[in-house]
PDB file of C-alpha atoms in Angstrom:
ATOM      1  CA  MET A  21      81.773  80.871 118.119  1.00  0.00           C
ATOM      2  CA  THR A  22      79.975  80.130 114.852  1.00  0.00           C
ATOM      3  CA  ILE A  23      81.799  80.110 111.532  1.00  0.00           C
ATOM      4  CA  ALA A  24      79.529  81.539 108.860  1.00  0.00           C
ATOM      5  CA  ASN A  25      80.507  78.955 106.268  1.00  0.00           C
ATOM      6  CA  ARG A  26      78.333  75.886 105.779  1.00  0.00           C
ATOM      7  CA  TYR A  27      80.904  74.566 103.299  1.00  0.00           C
ATOM      8  CA  ALA A  28      83.629  74.140 105.944  1.00  0.00           C
ATOM      9  CA  ALA A  29      84.855  71.049 107.791  1.00  0.00           C
ATOM     10  CA  LEU A  30      87.391  70.767 110.610  1.00  0.00           C
ATOM     11  CA  HIS A  31      89.801  67.818 110.773  1.00  0.00           C
ATOM     12  CA  VAL A  32      91.970  66.967 113.790  1.00  0.00           C
ATOM     13  CA  ALA A  33      94.929  64.579 113.626  1.00  0.00           C
ATOM     14  CA  ARG A  34      97.696  63.452 115.960  1.00  0.00           C
ATOM     15  CA  PRO A  35     100.371  61.946 113.706  1.00  0.00           C
ATOM     16  CA  ARG A  36     103.320  60.117 115.260  1.00  0.00           C
ATOM     17  CA  PRO A  37     106.922  60.844 114.190  1.00  0.00           C
ATOM     18  CA  GLY A  38     107.639  59.613 110.670  1.00  0.00           C
ATOM     19  CA  ARG A  39     103.940  59.076 109.957  1.00  0.00           C
ATOM     20  CA  ALA A  40     102.645  60.681 106.746  1.00  0.00           C
ATOM     21  CA  ILE A  41      98.999  61.641 106.269  1.00  0.00           C
ATOM     22  CA  THR A  42      97.131  63.190 103.354  1.00  0.00           C
ATOM     23  CA  LEU A  43      94.648  65.963 104.071  1.00  0.00           C
ATOM     24  CA  PRO A  44      91.647  66.526 101.772  1.00  0.00           C
ATOM     25  CA  ALA A  45      91.835  68.852  98.790  1.00  0.00           C
ATOM     26  CA  ALA A  46      89.847  72.075  99.071  1.00  0.00           C
ATOM     27  CA  PRO A  47      89.763  75.434  97.275  1.00  0.00           C
ATOM     28  CA  PHE A  48      90.554  77.126 100.604  1.00  0.00           C
ATOM     29  CA  ALA A  49      92.296  75.449 103.542  1.00  0.00           C
ATOM     30  CA  HIS A  50      93.967  76.443 106.795  1.00  0.00           C
ATOM     31  CA  LEU A  51      96.461  74.281 108.702  1.00  0.00           C
ATOM     32  CA  PHE A  52      97.394  75.024 112.324  1.00  0.00           C
ATOM     33  CA  VAL A  53      99.998  73.067 114.292  1.00  0.00           C
ATOM     34  CA  VAL A  54      98.783  72.849 117.887  1.00  0.00           C
ATOM     35  CA  ARG A  55     101.705  70.758 119.150  1.00  0.00           C
ATOM     36  CA  GLY A  56     104.936  69.371 117.745  1.00  0.00           C
ATOM     37  CA  GLU A  57     106.508  69.754 114.313  1.00  0.00           C
ATOM     38  CA  VAL A  58     105.404  68.599 110.860  1.00  0.00           C
ATOM     39  CA  SER A  59     106.510  69.127 107.278  1.00  0.00           C
ATOM     40  CA  ALA A  60     103.828  69.920 104.745  1.00  0.00           C
ATOM     41  CA  SER A  61     103.779  69.830 100.976  1.00  0.00           C
ATOM     42  CA  SER A  62     101.217  70.561  98.274  1.00  0.00           C
ATOM     43  CA  ARG A  63     101.132  71.879  94.729  1.00  0.00           C
ATOM     44  CA  GLU A  64     101.758  75.418  96.002  1.00  0.00           C
ATOM     45  CA  LEU A  65     104.105  74.584  98.879  1.00  0.00           C
ATOM     46  CA  PRO A  66     107.180  72.442  98.397  1.00  0.00           C
ATOM     47  CA  ARG A  67     108.107  70.536 101.532  1.00  0.00           C
ATOM     48  CA  ALA A  68     108.235  73.059 104.375  1.00  0.00           C
ATOM     49  CA  PRO A  69     108.702  72.611 108.134  1.00  0.00           C
ATOM     50  CA  ILE A  70     105.886  73.932 110.319  1.00  0.00           C
ATOM     51  CA  ALA A  71     106.326  74.175 114.092  1.00  0.00           C
ATOM     52  CA  GLU A  72     103.998  74.442 117.061  1.00  0.00           C
ATOM     53  CA  GLY A  73     101.916  77.624 116.853  1.00  0.00           C
ATOM     54  CA  ASP A  74     102.479  78.079 113.098  1.00  0.00           C
ATOM     55  CA  ALA A  75      99.690  78.262 110.528  1.00  0.00           C
ATOM     56  CA  VAL A  76      99.564  77.963 106.738  1.00  0.00           C
ATOM     57  CA  ARG A  77      96.771  78.866 104.324  1.00  0.00           C
ATOM     58  CA  PHE A  78      96.285  77.007 101.049  1.00  0.00           C
ATOM     59  CA  THR A  79      94.285  78.270  98.076  1.00  0.00           C
ATOM     60  CA  ASP A  80      95.052  75.899  95.227  1.00  0.00           C
ATOM     61  CA  GLY A  81      92.622  73.077  95.957  1.00  0.00           C
ATOM     62  CA  GLY A  82      95.219  70.306  95.971  1.00  0.00           C
ATOM     63  CA  GLU A  83      95.816  67.657  98.608  1.00  0.00           C
ATOM     64  CA  VAL A  84      98.225  68.474 101.428  1.00  0.00           C
ATOM     65  CA  THR A  85     100.675  65.810 102.613  1.00  0.00           C
ATOM     66  CA  LEU A  86     102.030  66.034 106.146  1.00  0.00           C
ATOM     67  CA  GLU A  87     104.810  64.124 107.825  1.00  0.00           C
ATOM     68  CA  ALA A  88     105.315  64.451 111.569  1.00  0.00           C
ATOM     69  CA  GLY A  89     108.827  65.099 112.838  1.00  0.00           C
ATOM     70  CA  THR A  90     107.702  64.728 116.472  1.00  0.00           C
ATOM     71  CA  ASP A  91     104.470  63.706 118.153  1.00  0.00           C
ATOM     72  CA  ALA A  92     102.139  66.353 116.775  1.00  0.00           C
ATOM     73  CA  GLU A  93      98.579  67.595 116.813  1.00  0.00           C
ATOM     74  CA  ILE A  94      97.119  69.540 113.897  1.00  0.00           C
ATOM     75  CA  LEU A  95      93.874  71.281 113.032  1.00  0.00           C
ATOM     76  CA  TYR A  96      92.939  71.491 109.345  1.00  0.00           C
ATOM     77  CA  TRP A  97      89.959  73.428 108.035  1.00  0.00           C
ATOM     78  CA  GLU A  98      88.829  72.641 104.504  1.00  0.00           C
ATOM     79  CA  MET A  99      86.497  75.194 102.924  1.00  0.00           C
ATOM     80  CA  HIS A 100      84.690  74.803  99.632  1.00  0.00           C
ATOM     81  CA  ALA A 101      83.397  78.397  99.425  1.00  0.00           C
ATOM     82  CA  SER A 102      84.647  81.724 100.695  1.00  0.00           C
ATOM     83  CA  PHE A 103      83.104  83.240 103.810  1.00  0.00           C
ATOM     84  CA  ASP A 104      81.231  85.813 101.714  1.00  0.00           C
ATOM     85  CA  ALA A 105      79.492  83.091  99.661  1.00  0.00           C
ATOM     86  CA  ALA A 106      78.256  81.344 102.798  1.00  0.00           C
ATOM     87  CA  ARG A 107      76.621  84.322 104.523  1.00  0.00           C
ATOM     88  CA  PRO A 108      72.846  84.339 104.616  1.00  0.00           C
ATOM     89  CA  ALA A 109      71.150  86.911 102.420  1.00  0.00           C
TER      90      ALA A 109
END
């Protein structure tokens, strides 16, 4: 499947319990927890637990800090333009 957004990047991480990581700032972002549990925080989201199968969208452009509560695997899409702006004319 192709994502029609040339301004998007996908990040994959497998943080260990107690390990904190900082995800890149982006105007639009989507976090999906594939496995395990993490807590996330950003300017728009005070520390919140996110479990396996959960997803969160961010729209403020700030960095996202994650801390794993268990062995975890996450997918994080950072997008620097909306899908409409990236479609060919």
